[in-house]
PDB file of C-alpha atoms in Angstrom:
ATOM      1  CA  MET V  29      81.681  84.457  86.616  1.00 87.00           C
ATOM      2  CA  MET V  30      84.018  84.137  89.603  1.00 95.00           C
ATOM      3  CA  TYR V  31      87.090  84.779  87.448  1.00 96.00           C
ATOM      4  CA  ARG V  32      85.540  87.979  86.139  1.00 96.00           C
ATOM      5  CA  LEU V  33      84.789  89.168  89.691  1.00 97.00           C
ATOM      6  CA  ILE V  34      88.374  88.452  90.712  1.00 96.00           C
ATOM      7  CA  ALA V  35      89.710  90.370  87.703  1.00 96.00           C
ATOM      8  CA  ASP V  36      87.405  93.317  88.356  1.00 96.00           C
ATOM      9  CA  ALA V  37      88.250  93.367  92.066  1.00 97.00           C
ATOM     10  CA  ALA V  38      91.968  93.327  91.272  1.00 97.00           C
ATOM     11  CA  MET V  39      91.474  96.235  88.864  1.00 96.00           C
ATOM     12  CA  VAL V  40      89.589  98.292  91.469  1.00 97.00           C
ATOM     13  CA  VAL V  41      92.193  97.558  94.148  1.00 97.00           C
ATOM     14  CA  HIS V  42      94.928  98.497  91.695  1.00 96.00           C
ATOM     15  CA  PHE V  43      93.329 101.874  90.967  1.00 96.00           C
ATOM     16  CA  ALA V  44      92.886 102.448  94.716  1.00 97.00           C
ATOM     17  CA  PHE V  45      96.533 101.515  95.288  1.00 96.00           C
ATOM     18  CA  LEU V  46      97.692 104.030  92.674  1.00 95.00           C
ATOM     19  CA  ALA V  47      95.433 106.738  94.082  1.00 96.00           C
ATOM     20  CA  TYR V  48      96.780 106.052  97.575  1.00 97.00           C
ATOM     21  CA  MET V  49     100.323 106.252  96.211  1.00 96.00           C
ATOM     22  CA  ALA V  50      99.593 109.745  94.899  1.00 96.00           C
ATOM     23  CA  VAL V  51      97.686 111.167  97.882  1.00 96.00           C
ATOM     24  CA  GLY V  52      98.308 108.836 100.814  1.00 96.00           C
ATOM     25  CA  GLY V  53     100.856 111.198 102.311  1.00 96.00           C
ATOM     26  CA  TYR V  54      98.061 113.714 102.777  1.00 97.00           C
ATOM     27  CA  VAL V  55      95.995 111.055 104.554  1.00 97.00           C
ATOM     28  CA  ALA V  56      98.893 110.736 107.003  1.00 96.00           C
ATOM     29  CA  TRP V  57      98.433 114.380 107.954  1.00 96.00           C
ATOM     30  CA  ARG V  58      95.261 113.257 109.752  1.00 95.00           C
ATOM     31  CA  TRP V  59      96.161 109.668 110.658  1.00 96.00           C
ATOM     32  CA  ARG V  60      99.872 109.813 111.371  1.00 95.00           C
ATOM     33  CA  ARG V  61     100.489 106.075 111.625  1.00 95.00           C
ATOM     34  CA  THR V  62      99.474 105.597 108.009  1.00 97.00           C
ATOM     35  CA  ILE V  63     102.723 107.238 106.919  1.00 97.00           C
ATOM     36  CA  TRP V  64     104.436 103.847 107.242  1.00 97.00           C
ATOM     37  CA  VAL V  65     101.934 102.242 104.911  1.00 97.00           C
ATOM     38  CA  HIS V  66     102.393 105.085 102.449  1.00 98.00           C
ATOM     39  CA  LEU V  67     106.180 104.780 102.595  1.00 97.00           C
ATOM     40  CA  ALA V  68     105.830 101.084 101.730  1.00 97.00           C
ATOM     41  CA  VAL V  69     103.465 101.862  98.843  1.00 97.00           C
ATOM     42  CA  VAL V  70     105.822 104.506  97.440  1.00 97.00           C
ATOM     43  CA  ALA V  71     108.782 102.144  97.857  1.00 96.00           C
ATOM     44  CA  TRP V  72     106.915  99.478  95.890  1.00 95.00           C
ATOM     45  CA  GLY V  73     106.077 102.003  93.168  1.00 93.00           C
ATOM     46  CA  LEU V  74     109.695 103.070  92.872  1.00 94.00           C
ATOM     47  CA  LEU V  75     110.889  99.452  92.846  1.00 94.00           C
ATOM     48  CA  SER V  76     108.472  98.464  90.109  1.00 90.00           C
ATOM     49  CA  LEU V  77     109.346 101.544  88.075  1.00 87.00           C
ATOM     50  CA  ALA V  78     113.101 101.061  88.444  1.00 90.00           C
ATOM     51  CA  THR V  79     113.263  97.301  87.965  1.00 91.00           C
ATOM     52  CA  GLY V  80     110.152  96.489  85.959  1.00 85.00           C
ATOM     53  CA  VAL V  81     109.085  93.873  88.508  1.00 90.00           C
ATOM     54  CA  GLU V  82     105.517  92.800  87.827  1.00 88.00           C
ATOM     55  CA  CYS V  83     102.864  93.858  90.334  1.00 91.00           C
ATOM     56  CA  PRO V  84     100.966  90.965  91.964  1.00 93.00           C
ATOM     57  CA  LEU V  85      97.688  92.795  91.304  1.00 94.00           C
ATOM     58  CA  THR V  86      98.472  92.779  87.589  1.00 93.00           C
ATOM     59  CA  VAL V  87      99.142  89.046  87.741  1.00 94.00           C
ATOM     60  CA  VAL V  88      95.842  88.404  89.559  1.00 96.00           C
ATOM     61  CA  GLU V  89      93.824  90.547  87.173  1.00 96.00           C
ATOM     62  CA  ASP V  90      95.421  88.936  84.127  1.00 95.00           C
ATOM     63  CA  TRP V  91      94.743  85.476  85.548  1.00 96.00           C
ATOM     64  CA  GLY V  92      91.117  86.373  86.267  1.00 96.00           C
ATOM     65  CA  ARG V  93      90.574  87.857  82.826  1.00 95.00           C
ATOM     66  CA  ARG V  94      92.008  84.811  81.094  1.00 95.00           C
ATOM     67  CA  GLY V  95      90.009  82.480  83.340  1.00 96.00           C
ATOM     68  CA  ALA V  96      86.839  84.366  82.402  1.00 95.00           C
ATOM     69  CA  GLY V  97      87.613  83.890  78.715  1.00 94.00           C
ATOM     70  CA  LEU V  98      88.601  87.509  78.184  1.00 92.00           C
ATOM     71  CA  GLN V  99      91.729  88.872  76.612  1.00 91.00           C
ATOM     72  CA  GLY V 100      94.506  89.194  79.181  1.00 89.00           C
ATOM     73  CA  LEU V 101      96.347  92.373  79.952  1.00 88.00           C
ATOM     74  CA  PRO V 102      99.061  93.353  77.481  1.00 85.00           C
ATOM     75  CA  PRO V 103     102.637  92.456  78.430  1.00 84.00           C
ATOM     76  CA  THR V 104     103.250  96.108  79.290  1.00 81.00           C
ATOM     77  CA  GLY V 105     100.824  95.804  82.215  1.00 84.00           C
ATOM     78  CA  PHE V 106      98.094  97.622  84.062  1.00 88.00           C
ATOM     79  CA  ILE V 107      99.272 101.219  83.741  1.00 87.00           C
ATOM     80  CA  ASP V 108      99.876 100.980  80.013  1.00 85.00           C
ATOM     81  CA  HIS V 109      96.471  99.353  79.520  1.00 87.00           C
ATOM     82  CA  TYR V 110      94.257 101.553  81.700  1.00 91.00           C
ATOM     83  CA  ILE V 111      96.107 104.822  82.246  1.00 89.00           C
ATOM     84  CA  GLU V 112      98.720 105.738  79.635  1.00 88.00           C
ATOM     85  CA  GLY V 113      97.008 106.683  76.422  1.00 84.00           C
ATOM     86  CA  VAL V 114      93.636 106.755  78.209  1.00 89.00           C
ATOM     87  CA  ILE V 115      93.955 109.335  80.997  1.00 89.00           C
ATOM     88  CA  TYR V 116      96.947 111.111  79.479  1.00 90.00           C
ATOM     89  CA  PRO V 117      98.850 110.665  76.209  1.00 90.00           C
ATOM     90  CA  GLU V 118     101.723 108.191  76.345  1.00 88.00           C
ATOM     91  CA  GLU V 119     104.296 110.863  75.510  1.00 92.00           C
ATOM     92  CA  TYR V 120     103.471 112.565  78.834  1.00 92.00           C
ATOM     93  CA  ALA V 121     104.225 109.510  80.976  1.00 90.00           C
ATOM     94  CA  ASN V 122     107.352 111.036  82.499  1.00 92.00           C
ATOM     95  CA  LEU V 123     105.515 114.284  83.210  1.00 95.00           C
ATOM     96  CA  ALA V 124     102.736 112.344  84.946  1.00 93.00           C
ATOM     97  CA  ARG V 125     105.319 110.469  87.043  1.00 93.00           C
ATOM     98  CA  LEU V 126     106.941 113.779  87.945  1.00 95.00           C
ATOM     99  CA  GLY V 127     103.547 115.138  88.973  1.00 95.00           C
ATOM    100  CA  VAL V 128     102.960 112.180  91.289  1.00 95.00           C
ATOM    101  CA  ALA V 129     106.473 112.550  92.716  1.00 96.00           C
ATOM    102  CA  ILE V 130     105.808 116.231  93.434  1.00 97.00           C
ATOM    103  CA  LEU V 131     102.493 115.368  95.117  1.00 96.00           C
ATOM    104  CA  VAL V 132     104.229 112.824  97.322  1.00 97.00           C
ATOM    105  CA  LEU V 133     107.107 115.167  98.129  1.00 97.00           C
ATOM    106  CA  PHE V 134     104.744 117.991  99.122  1.00 97.00           C
ATOM    107  CA  SER V 135     102.690 115.608 101.245  1.00 97.00           C
ATOM    108  CA  TYR V 136     105.824 114.548 103.134  1.00 97.00           C
ATOM    109  CA  VAL V 137     106.937 118.136 103.644  1.00 97.00           C
ATOM    110  CA  GLY V 138     103.474 118.940 104.988  1.00 97.00           C
ATOM    111  CA  TYR V 139     103.561 115.866 107.196  1.00 97.00           C
ATOM    112  CA  VAL V 140     106.840 116.937 108.767  1.00 96.00           C
ATOM    113  CA  LEU V 141     105.661 120.539 109.230  1.00 96.00           C
ATOM    114  CA  ARG V 142     102.418 119.420 110.840  1.00 93.00           C
ATOM    115  CA  ARG V 143     104.278 117.149 113.259  1.00 88.00           C
ATOM    116  CA  GLN V 144     106.210 120.085 114.682  1.00 82.00           C
TER     117      GLN V 144
END
């Protein structure tokens, strides 16, 4: 039971992390100090995308699922399992990434404009 809770908690945190990556720059419009957290989150996203480094949340969820006797995540990871092919078709992955990049870029432009 505990393994399942750990896996589910890791999944929820992972979704929250991805949502914050997409819109956290807008949060910084209100709470300016959070921009540093968002920059770190975006940097991690870019690093994992560019290098394929495995996210610790994916490791924890996979460990919890296996410990609970469930099938682990596929080798392609969290996004391929829960998002690509579920929320949008796999062939639109690059378009979805571009959409997130545009959201982040606009949030940073707005952040700078609001600071002035």
